[in-house]
């Protein structure tokens, strides 16, 4: 048993080390779309024009504004010098007594070239406002080659089109809060709530002092959950940098070894929840923490909080692991925010009950229902654990866990959960159930309804509500009516070239899986390119495909107006030697996923998924990069913005 405990602790440490920035990004479109052009004014002077199209309903300030001026910051000049300052060419409007720009803004900067040509680069900064509110400052980098006696056109580099601001992922926060409340209903935690609050109220000189101590107790619980994981993430990020961190956590998120470990951890904890064995931390560690509670003042309160965290590990460990692993698929700060949300929900009852002690008498008594909660969480752990096995299966194309197999497992797991709620199954620590309560019956009805919802998925139903958790429909062997819709996703332009990858596009779409093949097809057909930066383990990618791509208008545009390129950043297919990429630090990237991840970072400036890029047949960016956003009208407008010049 000690060996099992030690292995479990080591596995949980590995899970904690996995938190960082890789996975799904959440972007929002820039409020201003900038274009750069140049024109010759005399023999050695070129005028740069910065033309910005401002989003509807927004306005930005001029270059001389005292608020947040729109500005152009140039990199250190090489081969040219700036002549005069940046000035406005378009006419400003007055808003709230200040000059602002609606719809469009044009700025110019004269440049004197010392040689035949020069590369001018820098950054445009601005802040958009609407009504009485202003958004966060934004920036976009630019780079353009200018020559004497010639005009040239330049677009903002695709790699710099990624916006500074990103949408907050409320989904993972809400999920973390729900898990935090669920943890309170476990046998390890629930009995300690009234005991702890009563201790603080009785051991204090006054009710106010008791409330203060209980509040500090809750704060220490939050810090104990949030600070360690935050330090791990920040140290990893500072030591490795964005590029190195991306590679490390790409491996953690997609390689078969960590995914199999995560799967086994979930199964072990589920078995523990079912009562097969008890997972606890070493008693010496708990005892040392418990001795610290004898100290006076805040130190004693801190050790009480630490003791709670350690004692409740067997119940909260699997839940914390679930929250953290899910959060690692987002931006680097998301695991920290998720852990903060979880710990806030977990610590909240201690503070509320200390403020209102009379509520203690309304709490239900401890009993067999607590073990039932634990068993229910065990079933959920089993279901969620198969997601990690599915990621490894898709990434390495093992073909073990196709969609119908995955669904069959979930249908069986949740059917067993329904029978358990009805009292038809009993585990070792369960009390005998003479009758079921109305609450258990309601939960059983909800569970069996969920099972019925999943059954049509065995025959090809899209199951949009579960799209982020299920393997893609293309992995399913039998789809009812599949004779009318192609499920292969093979490109009609170059089937032989594209077919070398065991990859498929969703919804019967045709396309490519390398940027070179897509651009070649675009030049042949004259169509723009829709680049889908995606991954096998990307939950939000599947959700976008099921809820946004499936819209008839979106699907029609994608199928008929664009060449589609899906860049899987986590696929392990080995490339031919002439397709390998050598990075600036000498590393050689040999598999499809690492090459696509490198292209996404260096060419398109994105380090997350999903992200969507629109390119001309020549590879020029046609619109700002778009990230995860379930707005169908917004996605349609995004797609149409790449067709305006056709």
Coordinates of C-alpha atoms in Angstrom, one line a residue:
X1 CA 0.0 0.0 0.0
X2 CA 2.8 2.4 0.8
X3 CA 4.3 1.7 -2.7
X4 CA 0.9 2.5 -4.2
X5 CA 0.7 5.7 -2.2
X6 CA 4.1 6.8 -3.4
X7 CA 3.3 6.0 -7.0
X8 CA 0.1 8.0 -6.8
X9 CA 1.9 11.0 -5.3
X10 CA 4.4 10.9 -8.1
X11 CA 1.7 10.6 -10.7
X12 CA -0.1 13.6 -9.3
X13 CA 3.2 15.6 -9.3
X14 CA 3.4 14.7 -13.0
X15 CA -0.1 16.1 -13.5
X16 CA 0.8 19.3 -11.8
X17 CA 3.9 19.7 -14.0
X18 CA 1.7 19.4 -17.0
X19 CA -0.1 22.7 -16.5
X20 CA 0.9 25.4 -19.0
X21 CA 0.1 27.0 -22.2
X22 CA -0.8 24.6 -24.9
X23 CA -4.0 23.7 -26.6
X24 CA -6.9 25.9 -27.4
X25 CA -6.6 29.6 -27.8
X26 CA -9.4 32.0 -27.4
X27 CA -9.0 35.0 -29.6
X28 CA -11.2 38.0 -30.6
X29 CA -10.9 40.0 -33.8
X30 CA -8.9 43.2 -33.8
X31 CA -11.0 46.4 -33.7
X32 CA -9.0 48.0 -36.5
X33 CA -7.7 46.2 -39.6
X34 CA -4.5 48.0 -40.8
X35 CA -3.0 48.0 -44.3
X36 CA 0.3 49.6 -45.3
X37 CA 1.3 51.0 -48.6
X38 CA 4.1 53.2 -49.9
X39 CA 4.5 55.8 -52.6
X40 CA 7.4 57.7 -54.0
X41 CA 7.5 61.4 -53.3
X42 CA 10.9 62.4 -54.7
X43 CA 14.2 60.7 -55.7
X44 CA 15.0 59.4 -52.2
X45 CA 11.9 59.8 -50.1
X46 CA 9.1 57.3 -49.8
X47 CA 5.8 58.0 -48.0
X48 CA 4.3 55.2 -45.9
X49 CA 0.5 55.2 -45.6
X50 CA -1.1 53.4 -42.7
X51 CA -4.8 52.9 -43.5
X52 CA -7.0 51.5 -40.8
X53 CA -10.6 50.2 -41.2
X54 CA -12.3 50.6 -37.8
X55 CA -15.0 48.2 -36.6
X56 CA -18.6 49.4 -36.6
X57 CA -19.6 51.3 -33.5
X58 CA -16.0 51.8 -32.4
X59 CA -13.7 54.8 -32.5
X60 CA -10.0 55.5 -31.9
X61 CA -8.1 58.6 -30.9
X62 CA -5.7 60.6 -33.0
X63 CA -1.9 60.7 -32.9
X64 CA -1.9 63.8 -30.7
X65 CA -4.6 62.7 -28.3
X66 CA -4.1 63.0 -24.5
X67 CA -6.1 59.8 -24.0
X68 CA -4.5 56.9 -25.7
X69 CA -3.1 58.2 -28.9
X70 CA -2.9 56.0 -32.0
X71 CA 0.8 55.6 -32.7
X72 CA 3.4 53.9 -34.9
X73 CA 6.6 52.7 -33.2
X74 CA 9.4 51.9 -35.6
X75 CA 12.1 49.4 -35.0
X76 CA 15.7 50.6 -35.1
X77 CA 16.1 52.0 -38.7
X78 CA 18.5 50.2 -41.0
X79 CA 19.0 51.7 -44.4
X80 CA 16.6 54.5 -43.9
X81 CA 15.8 57.5 -41.7
X82 CA 12.5 59.0 -40.6
X83 CA 11.7 62.4 -42.1
X84 CA 9.4 64.4 -39.9
X85 CA 6.8 62.9 -37.6
X86 CA 3.7 60.8 -38.0
X87 CA 0.7 62.8 -39.1
X88 CA -2.9 62.2 -39.9
X89 CA -4.3 62.5 -43.4
X90 CA -8.0 61.7 -42.7
X91 CA -10.3 64.2 -41.0
X92 CA -11.2 63.6 -37.4
X93 CA -14.7 63.8 -35.9
X94 CA -15.6 65.2 -32.6
X95 CA -16.9 62.9 -29.9
X96 CA -17.5 64.0 -26.3
X97 CA -15.4 67.1 -27.0
X98 CA -12.4 65.2 -28.3
X99 CA -11.2 64.5 -31.8
X100 CA -11.7 60.8 -32.7
X101 CA -11.9 58.6 -35.8
X102 CA -14.8 56.5 -36.9
X103 CA -14.8 54.0 -39.8
X104 CA -11.4 54.9 -41.2
X105 CA -8.1 56.5 -40.2
X106 CA -5.1 57.2 -42.4
X107 CA -1.6 58.2 -41.1
X108 CA 1.5 59.0 -43.1
X109 CA 5.2 58.9 -42.3
X110 CA 8.0 60.1 -44.7
X111 CA 11.1 57.9 -45.0
X112 CA 14.4 58.7 -46.6
X113 CA 16.2 55.7 -48.1
X114 CA 20.0 55.7 -47.9
X115 CA 20.4 52.7 -50.3
X116 CA 18.4 51.1 -53.0
X117 CA 15.9 49.5 -50.7
X118 CA 15.1 49.0 -47.1
X119 CA 12.9 46.9 -44.8
X120 CA 10.7 49.0 -42.5
X121 CA 9.2 47.3 -39.6
X122 CA 7.5 48.3 -36.3
X123 CA 4.3 48.2 -34.4
X124 CA 0.9 50.1 -34.6
X125 CA -0.7 50.7 -31.2
X126 CA -4.2 52.0 -30.5
X127 CA -7.1 51.7 -28.1
X128 CA -10.7 51.4 -29.3
X129 CA -13.7 52.8 -27.5
X130 CA -17.4 52.7 -27.8
X131 CA -20.0 54.9 -26.0
X132 CA -18.3 55.6 -22.6
X133 CA -16.3 52.4 -22.4
X134 CA -12.8 51.6 -23.8
X135 CA -11.3 48.2 -24.6
X136 CA -7.8 47.0 -23.7
X137 CA -5.0 48.5 -25.8
X138 CA -4.2 46.6 -29.0
X139 CA -1.2 46.3 -31.3
X140 CA -0.3 44.8 -34.6
X141 CA 3.2 44.5 -36.0
X142 CA 4.1 45.3 -39.6
X143 CA 6.9 44.8 -42.0
X144 CA 7.3 46.2 -45.6
X145 CA 10.1 46.5 -48.1
X146 CA 10.4 49.9 -49.7
X147 CA 12.5 50.9 -52.8
X148 CA 13.6 54.1 -54.5
X149 CA 11.5 55.2 -57.6
X150 CA 8.9 52.5 -57.0
X151 CA 5.7 51.8 -55.1
X152 CA 5.2 48.7 -53.2
X153 CA 2.3 47.2 -51.3
X154 CA 2.5 45.3 -48.0
X155 CA 0.2 43.6 -45.7
X156 CA 0.6 43.1 -42.0
X157 CA 2.6 39.9 -41.6
X158 CA 0.4 36.9 -40.9
X159 CA 2.6 36.0 -38.0
X160 CA 1.9 39.3 -36.3
X161 CA -1.8 39.4 -36.8
X162 CA -2.6 37.7 -33.5
X163 CA -4.4 40.1 -31.2
X164 CA -3.2 41.2 -27.9
X165 CA -6.5 40.7 -26.2
X166 CA -8.2 37.3 -25.9
X167 CA -11.6 36.2 -24.7
X168 CA -11.8 35.0 -21.2
X169 CA -12.6 31.3 -21.1
X170 CA -15.6 31.3 -18.7
X171 CA -16.3 27.6 -19.5
X172 CA -13.3 26.2 -17.6
X173 CA -14.0 28.7 -14.7
X174 CA -17.6 27.6 -14.3
X175 CA -16.5 23.9 -14.5
X176 CA -13.9 24.5 -11.9
X177 CA -16.4 26.2 -9.6
X178 CA -18.8 23.2 -10.0
X179 CA -16.0 20.8 -9.2
X180 CA -15.2 22.9 -6.1
X181 CA -18.7 22.6 -4.8
X182 CA -18.8 18.9 -5.6
X183 CA -15.6 18.3 -3.6
X184 CA -17.4 19.6 -0.5
X185 CA -19.9 16.8 -0.7
X186 CA -17.3 14.1 -0.4
X187 CA -16.9 12.0 2.8
X188 CA -13.4 13.5 3.4
X189 CA -14.5 17.1 3.4
X190 CA -18.2 17.5 4.4
X191 CA -17.9 16.4 8.0
X192 CA -15.1 18.9 8.6
X193 CA -17.2 21.9 7.6
X194 CA -19.3 22.2 10.8
X195 CA -16.4 20.9 13.0
X196 CA -14.0 23.5 11.7
X197 CA -16.5 26.4 11.9
X198 CA -17.5 25.5 15.4
X199 CA -13.9 25.3 16.4
X200 CA -13.2 28.9 15.2
X201 CA -16.4 30.3 16.9
X202 CA -15.7 28.6 20.2
X203 CA -11.9 29.3 20.3
X204 CA -12.2 33.0 19.7
X205 CA -12.6 35.8 22.1
X206 CA -15.5 37.3 20.2
X207 CA -17.8 36.5 17.3
X208 CA -15.9 39.1 15.2
X209 CA -12.6 37.4 16.0
X210 CA -14.0 34.0 15.0
X211 CA -15.3 35.3 11.7
X212 CA -11.9 36.9 11.0
X213 CA -10.1 33.6 11.7
X214 CA -12.5 31.6 9.6
X215 CA -12.1 34.1 6.8
X216 CA -8.3 33.7 7.0
X217 CA -8.8 29.9 7.1
X218 CA -10.6 30.1 3.8
X219 CA -8.0 32.4 2.3
X220 CA -5.2 30.0 3.3
X221 CA -7.1 27.1 1.6
X222 CA -7.3 29.2 -1.6
X223 CA -3.6 30.0 -1.4
X224 CA -2.5 26.4 -0.8
X225 CA -4.3 25.3 -3.9
X226 CA -3.4 28.2 -6.2
X227 CA 0.1 29.4 -5.3
X228 CA 2.0 26.1 -5.9
X229 CA 0.5 25.5 -9.3
X230 CA 1.1 29.2 -10.3
X231 CA 4.7 29.0 -9.3
X232 CA 5.2 25.8 -11.4
X233 CA 3.7 27.5 -14.4
X234 CA 5.5 30.8 -14.1
X235 CA 8.9 29.1 -13.4
X236 CA 8.4 26.8 -16.5
X237 CA 7.4 29.8 -18.6
X238 CA 10.3 32.0 -17.5
X239 CA 12.9 29.3 -17.8
X240 CA 11.7 27.9 -21.1
X241 CA 10.1 30.8 -23.0
X242 CA 7.1 30.5 -25.2
X243 CA 8.6 28.3 -28.0
X244 CA 10.3 25.8 -25.6
X245 CA 7.3 25.8 -23.4
X246 CA 5.0 25.1 -26.3
X247 CA 7.1 22.1 -27.4
X248 CA 7.2 20.7 -23.8
X249 CA 3.5 21.0 -23.3
X250 CA 2.7 19.8 -26.8
X251 CA 4.5 16.6 -25.8
X252 CA 2.6 16.4 -22.5
X253 CA -0.7 17.1 -24.2
X254 CA -0.4 14.7 -27.1
X255 CA 2.3 12.1 -26.5
X256 CA 1.0 8.6 -25.6
X257 CA 3.0 8.3 -22.4
X258 CA 1.5 11.2 -20.4
X259 CA -2.0 10.5 -21.9
X260 CA -1.8 6.8 -20.8
X261 CA -0.6 8.0 -17.4
X262 CA -3.5 10.4 -17.1
X263 CA -5.9 7.6 -18.1
X264 CA -4.5 5.2 -15.5
X265 CA -4.6 7.9 -12.8
X266 CA -8.3 8.5 -13.5
X267 CA -9.0 4.7 -13.4
X268 CA -7.0 4.4 -10.1
X269 CA -8.9 7.2 -8.4
X270 CA -12.2 5.9 -9.8
X271 CA -11.4 2.5 -8.2
X272 CA -10.7 4.3 -4.9
X273 CA -14.0 6.2 -5.1
X274 CA -15.7 2.8 -5.6
X275 CA -14.2 1.6 -2.4
X276 CA -11.5 -0.8 -3.7
X277 CA -8.8 0.9 -1.6
X278 CA -8.1 4.2 0.2
X279 CA -5.5 6.5 -1.2
X280 CA -3.9 8.7 1.4
X281 CA -0.8 10.8 1.8
X282 CA 2.0 9.6 4.1
X283 CA 0.8 9.8 7.7
X284 CA 4.0 11.5 8.8
X285 CA 3.3 14.4 6.5
X286 CA -0.2 14.8 7.8
X287 CA 1.0 14.5 11.5
X288 CA 3.6 17.2 11.0
X289 CA 1.0 19.5 9.6
X290 CA -1.4 18.7 12.4
X291 CA 1.2 19.5 15.1
X292 CA 1.5 23.0 13.6
X293 CA -2.2 23.7 14.4
X294 CA -1.2 24.1 18.1
X295 CA 0.6 27.4 17.2
X296 CA -1.2 30.6 18.0
X297 CA -2.2 33.3 15.6
X298 CA -2.2 33.1 11.9
X299 CA 0.4 30.3 11.8
X300 CA -1.9 27.9 13.6
X301 CA -4.7 28.8 11.2
X302 CA -2.4 28.2 8.2
X303 CA -1.5 24.7 9.5
X304 CA -5.2 23.9 10.0
X305 CA -5.8 24.8 6.4
X306 CA -2.8 22.7 5.3
X307 CA -4.1 19.8 7.4
X308 CA -7.5 20.0 5.7
X309 CA -5.9 20.0 2.2
X310 CA -3.8 16.9 3.1
X311 CA -6.5 14.9 4.9
X312 CA -9.0 15.5 2.1
X313 CA -6.5 14.5 -0.6
X314 CA -8.1 11.1 -1.3
X315 CA -11.3 12.9 -2.3
X316 CA -10.1 16.2 -3.7
X317 CA -7.0 14.8 -5.5
X318 CA -8.9 13.3 -8.5
X319 CA -11.1 16.4 -8.8
X320 CA -8.1 18.8 -8.7
X321 CA -6.4 16.6 -11.3
X322 CA -9.4 16.8 -13.5
X323 CA -9.6 20.5 -13.3
X324 CA -5.9 21.0 -14.0
X325 CA -5.6 18.6 -16.9
X326 CA -8.6 20.2 -18.6
X327 CA -7.2 23.7 -18.0
X328 CA -3.8 22.8 -19.6
X329 CA -5.5 22.9 -23.0
X330 CA -5.9 26.7 -22.8
X331 CA -3.6 29.7 -22.3
X332 CA -0.9 29.6 -19.7
X333 CA -2.9 31.5 -17.1
X334 CA -6.0 29.3 -17.4
X335 CA -4.7 26.6 -15.0
X336 CA -4.1 29.3 -12.4
X337 CA -7.5 30.9 -12.9
X338 CA -9.2 27.4 -12.8
X339 CA -7.4 26.5 -9.6
X340 CA -8.4 29.9 -8.1
X341 CA -12.0 29.3 -9.0
X342 CA -12.0 25.8 -7.6
X343 CA -10.4 26.8 -4.3
X344 CA -12.8 29.8 -4.0
X345 CA -15.8 27.4 -4.3
X346 CA -14.2 24.9 -2.0
X347 CA -13.3 27.5 0.8
X348 CA -16.5 29.6 0.5
X349 CA -18.7 27.5 2.9
X350 CA -16.2 27.8 5.7
X351 CA -16.4 31.6 5.5
X352 CA -20.2 31.8 5.0
X353 CA -21.0 29.5 7.9
X354 CA -18.6 31.4 10.1
X355 CA -20.4 34.6 9.3
X356 CA -23.8 33.0 9.8
X357 CA -23.3 30.1 12.4
X358 CA -27.1 29.5 12.6
X359 CA -26.9 27.9 9.2
X360 CA -25.0 25.0 10.7
X361 CA -28.2 23.5 12.0
X362 CA -29.6 23.4 8.4
X363 CA -26.8 21.2 7.2
X364 CA -27.7 17.6 6.5
X365 CA -26.1 15.0 8.8
X366 CA -23.2 12.9 7.6
X367 CA -24.2 9.5 6.4
X368 CA -24.3 7.0 3.6
X369 CA -25.3 9.7 1.1
X370 CA -21.7 11.0 1.3
X371 CA -20.3 7.7 0.0
X372 CA -23.0 7.8 -2.7
X373 CA -21.6 11.1 -3.9
X374 CA -18.1 9.6 -3.9
X375 CA -19.3 6.7 -6.1
X376 CA -21.1 9.0 -8.5
X377 CA -17.9 11.0 -8.9
X378 CA -16.1 7.7 -9.5
X379 CA -18.3 6.9 -12.5
X380 CA -17.7 10.4 -13.9
X381 CA -13.9 9.9 -13.4
X382 CA -14.1 6.7 -15.5
X383 CA -15.9 8.5 -18.3
X384 CA -13.6 11.4 -18.4
X385 CA -10.5 9.2 -18.2
X386 CA -11.2 7.7 -21.6
X387 CA -10.8 11.1 -23.2
X388 CA -7.0 10.8 -22.6
X389 CA -6.8 7.4 -24.1
X390 CA -8.8 8.7 -27.0
X391 CA -6.3 11.6 -27.6
X392 CA -3.4 9.1 -27.7
X393 CA -5.4 6.8 -30.0
X394 CA -6.2 9.6 -32.5
X395 CA -2.7 11.2 -32.4
X396 CA -0.9 7.9 -33.2
X397 CA -3.7 6.4 -35.4
X398 CA -3.9 3.2 -33.4
X399 CA -7.6 2.7 -34.3
X400 CA -8.5 1.2 -30.9
X401 CA -11.0 3.7 -29.7
X402 CA -13.2 4.8 -32.6
X403 CA -16.2 6.9 -32.1
X404 CA -18.7 4.1 -31.7
X405 CA -16.4 2.2 -29.3
X406 CA -16.0 5.4 -27.2
X407 CA -19.8 6.0 -27.2
X408 CA -20.4 2.4 -26.2
X409 CA -18.2 2.7 -23.2
X410 CA -19.9 6.0 -22.1
X411 CA -23.4 4.5 -22.6
X412 CA -22.5 1.5 -20.4
X413 CA -20.8 3.7 -17.7
X414 CA -23.7 6.1 -17.4
X415 CA -26.2 3.2 -17.6
X416 CA -24.5 1.6 -14.6
X417 CA -24.6 5.0 -12.9
X418 CA -28.3 5.2 -13.4
X419 CA -28.8 1.7 -12.0
X420 CA -26.6 2.7 -9.0
X421 CA -28.8 5.7 -8.3
X422 CA -31.9 3.4 -8.4
X423 CA -30.2 1.2 -5.8
X424 CA -29.7 -1.8 -8.2
X425 CA -25.9 -1.7 -7.6
X426 CA -24.1 -1.6 -4.3
X427 CA -20.4 -1.1 -3.4
X428 CA -18.4 -2.1 -0.4
X429 CA -19.0 1.1 1.7
X430 CA -22.6 1.7 0.7
X431 CA -25.5 1.4 3.2
X432 CA -28.5 -0.8 2.3
X433 CA -31.0 1.3 0.4
X434 CA -34.5 0.5 1.5
X435 CA -36.1 3.1 -0.8
X436 CA -34.9 5.9 -3.1
X437 CA -35.5 9.5 -2.5
X438 CA -37.1 11.9 -5.0
X439 CA -33.7 13.5 -5.5
X440 CA -32.1 10.2 -6.4
X441 CA -35.0 9.4 -8.8
X442 CA -34.6 12.8 -10.5
X443 CA -30.8 12.2 -10.9
X444 CA -31.5 8.8 -12.3
X445 CA -34.0 10.2 -14.8
X446 CA -31.4 12.8 -15.9
X447 CA -28.7 10.1 -16.3
X448 CA -30.9 7.7 -18.3
X449 CA -32.0 10.6 -20.5
X450 CA -28.4 11.4 -21.2
X451 CA -27.9 7.7 -22.2
X452 CA -30.8 7.8 -24.6
X453 CA -29.4 11.0 -26.1
X454 CA -26.1 9.2 -26.8
X455 CA -27.6 6.1 -28.5
X456 CA -28.3 7.8 -31.9
X457 CA -24.6 8.6 -32.0
X458 CA -23.9 5.0 -32.5
X459 CA -25.5 5.4 -35.9
X460 CA -23.8 8.7 -36.8
X461 CA -25.8 11.4 -35.1
X462 CA -23.6 14.4 -34.5
X463 CA -24.3 14.8 -30.7
X464 CA -23.3 18.5 -30.8
X465 CA -23.4 18.8 -27.0
X466 CA -20.6 16.2 -26.7
X467 CA -18.6 17.1 -29.8
X468 CA -15.6 18.3 -27.8
X469 CA -15.3 15.0 -25.9
X470 CA -16.0 12.5 -28.7
X471 CA -13.6 11.2 -31.3
X472 CA -14.4 12.7 -34.8
X473 CA -17.2 11.3 -36.8
X474 CA -14.8 10.3 -39.5
X475 CA -13.4 7.5 -37.1
X476 CA -16.8 5.8 -37.0
X477 CA -17.1 2.7 -39.1
X478 CA -20.9 2.9 -39.7
X479 CA -22.8 6.1 -40.3
X480 CA -26.5 5.8 -41.2
X481 CA -27.0 7.3 -44.7
X482 CA -23.2 7.8 -45.2
X483 CA -23.6 6.8 -48.8
X484 CA -24.9 10.3 -49.5
X485 CA -22.1 12.2 -47.8
X486 CA -18.4 11.6 -48.1
X487 CA -16.7 11.0 -44.8
X488 CA -13.2 10.6 -46.1
X489 CA -12.3 14.3 -46.3
X490 CA -9.9 13.4 -49.2
X491 CA -9.1 16.4 -51.4
X492 CA -10.4 16.1 -54.9
X493 CA -7.6 18.3 -56.2
X494 CA -4.7 16.0 -55.2
X495 CA -6.1 12.8 -53.7
X496 CA -2.8 10.9 -54.0
X497 CA -0.7 13.6 -52.2
X498 CA -3.3 14.2 -49.4
X499 CA -4.1 10.6 -49.0
X500 CA -0.6 9.8 -47.5
X501 CA -1.9 11.1 -44.2
X502 CA -4.4 9.2 -42.2
X503 CA -6.4 12.4 -41.5
X504 CA -9.9 13.5 -42.4
X505 CA -11.8 16.8 -42.4
X506 CA -15.1 17.0 -40.6
X507 CA -18.6 17.2 -42.2
X508 CA -17.5 15.6 -45.5
X509 CA -15.3 18.6 -46.5
X510 CA -12.3 18.2 -48.8
X511 CA -8.9 19.7 -48.1
X512 CA -5.2 19.3 -47.4
X513 CA -3.0 18.8 -44.4
X514 CA 0.1 20.8 -45.3
X515 CA 0.3 24.5 -46.1
X516 CA 2.4 23.9 -49.2
X517 CA -0.3 21.6 -50.8
X518 CA -3.1 24.0 -49.9
X519 CA -1.3 27.0 -51.4
X520 CA -0.5 25.1 -54.6
X521 CA -4.2 24.1 -55.0
X522 CA -5.2 27.8 -54.3
X523 CA -2.9 29.0 -57.1
X524 CA -4.4 26.5 -59.4
X525 CA -8.0 27.3 -58.6
X526 CA -7.7 31.0 -57.7
X527 CA -9.5 30.4 -54.4
X528 CA -8.3 31.8 -51.0
X529 CA -7.1 29.4 -48.4
X530 CA -8.8 28.7 -45.1
X531 CA -6.2 27.4 -42.6
X532 CA -7.6 25.5 -39.6
X533 CA -5.0 25.3 -36.8
X534 CA -6.3 22.3 -34.9
X535 CA -5.4 19.1 -33.0
X536 CA -6.7 15.7 -32.2
X537 CA -7.0 16.5 -28.5
X538 CA -8.6 19.9 -29.0
X539 CA -12.0 20.0 -27.3
X540 CA -12.9 23.5 -28.6
X541 CA -11.9 22.5 -32.1
X542 CA -14.5 19.8 -32.1
X543 CA -17.1 22.1 -30.6
X544 CA -16.4 24.8 -33.3
X545 CA -16.8 22.1 -36.0
X546 CA -20.0 20.8 -34.6
X547 CA -21.7 24.0 -33.7
X548 CA -20.3 26.6 -36.1
X549 CA -18.9 24.8 -39.2
X550 CA -22.1 22.7 -39.5
X551 CA -24.2 25.8 -40.0
X552 CA -25.5 25.6 -43.7
X553 CA -24.2 29.0 -44.6
X554 CA -20.7 28.4 -43.1
X555 CA -20.5 24.9 -44.6
X556 CA -21.4 26.2 -48.1
X557 CA -18.7 28.9 -48.0
X558 CA -16.1 26.5 -46.8
X559 CA -17.0 23.9 -49.3
X560 CA -17.3 26.1 -52.4
X561 CA -15.3 29.3 -51.8
X562 CA -12.1 28.2 -50.0
X563 CA -9.3 25.7 -50.2
X564 CA -9.2 24.1 -46.7
X565 CA -5.9 23.3 -45.0
X566 CA -6.1 21.6 -41.6
X567 CA -2.8 21.9 -39.7
X568 CA -2.9 19.2 -37.0
X569 CA -0.3 20.4 -34.4
X570 CA -0.3 17.2 -32.4
X571 CA -0.2 14.5 -35.1
X572 CA 2.8 12.1 -34.9
X573 CA 3.0 11.1 -38.6
X574 CA 6.6 10.9 -39.7
X575 CA 7.4 13.2 -42.7
X576 CA 9.7 12.5 -45.6
X577 CA 13.2 13.8 -45.1
X578 CA 12.8 16.7 -47.5
X579 CA 9.9 18.0 -45.5
X580 CA 11.8 18.2 -42.2
X581 CA 12.3 21.7 -40.8
X582 CA 15.4 22.9 -38.9
X583 CA 14.6 25.6 -36.3
X584 CA 16.9 28.5 -35.4
X585 CA 18.4 26.7 -32.5
X586 CA 19.3 23.6 -34.5
X587 CA 16.4 21.3 -33.7
X588 CA 15.1 19.2 -36.6
X589 CA 11.3 18.8 -36.6
X590 CA 10.5 15.4 -38.3
X591 CA 6.8 14.7 -37.6
X592 CA 3.7 16.5 -39.0
X593 CA 2.5 17.9 -35.7
X594 CA 5.7 19.6 -34.7
X595 CA 6.2 21.0 -38.1
X596 CA 2.7 22.4 -38.2
X597 CA 3.1 23.8 -34.6
X598 CA 6.3 25.5 -35.7
X599 CA 4.5 27.0 -38.8
X600 CA 1.6 28.2 -36.6
X601 CA 4.0 30.0 -34.2
X602 CA 6.5 31.5 -36.7
X603 CA 4.3 32.2 -39.7
X604 CA 0.9 33.0 -38.1
X605 CA 1.9 34.1 -34.7
X606 CA -0.4 31.7 -32.8
X607 CA 0.5 29.2 -30.2
X608 CA -2.9 27.7 -29.4
X609 CA -5.9 26.0 -31.0
X610 CA -8.3 26.4 -32.5
X611 CA -7.2 29.4 -34.7
X612 CA -8.4 30.2 -38.2
X613 CA -6.3 32.0 -40.8
X614 CA -7.4 33.3 -44.3
X615 CA -4.7 33.5 -46.9
X616 CA -4.6 34.6 -50.5
X617 CA -3.1 32.1 -53.1
X618 CA 0.2 34.0 -52.6
X619 CA 0.1 33.4 -48.9
X620 CA -0.8 36.9 -47.8
X621 CA -3.1 37.4 -44.8
X622 CA -6.6 38.5 -45.8
X623 CA -8.0 39.1 -42.3
X624 CA -7.0 39.1 -38.6
X625 CA -6.6 35.6 -37.2
X626 CA -9.8 34.3 -35.6
X627 CA -9.8 32.1 -32.6
X628 CA -12.5 30.2 -30.6
X629 CA -15.8 32.0 -31.0
X630 CA -19.2 30.3 -31.3
X631 CA -20.8 33.2 -33.0
X632 CA -22.1 31.9 -36.4
X633 CA -22.8 35.4 -37.8
X634 CA -19.3 36.5 -36.7
X635 CA -17.7 33.5 -38.4
X636 CA -19.7 34.1 -41.6
X637 CA -18.5 37.7 -41.7
X638 CA -15.0 36.5 -41.0
X639 CA -15.2 34.1 -44.0
X640 CA -16.7 36.8 -46.3
X641 CA -13.9 39.2 -45.4
X642 CA -11.5 36.9 -47.2
X643 CA -13.6 37.0 -50.4
X644 CA -14.0 40.8 -50.8
X645 CA -11.2 41.1 -53.3
X646 CA -12.3 38.2 -55.5

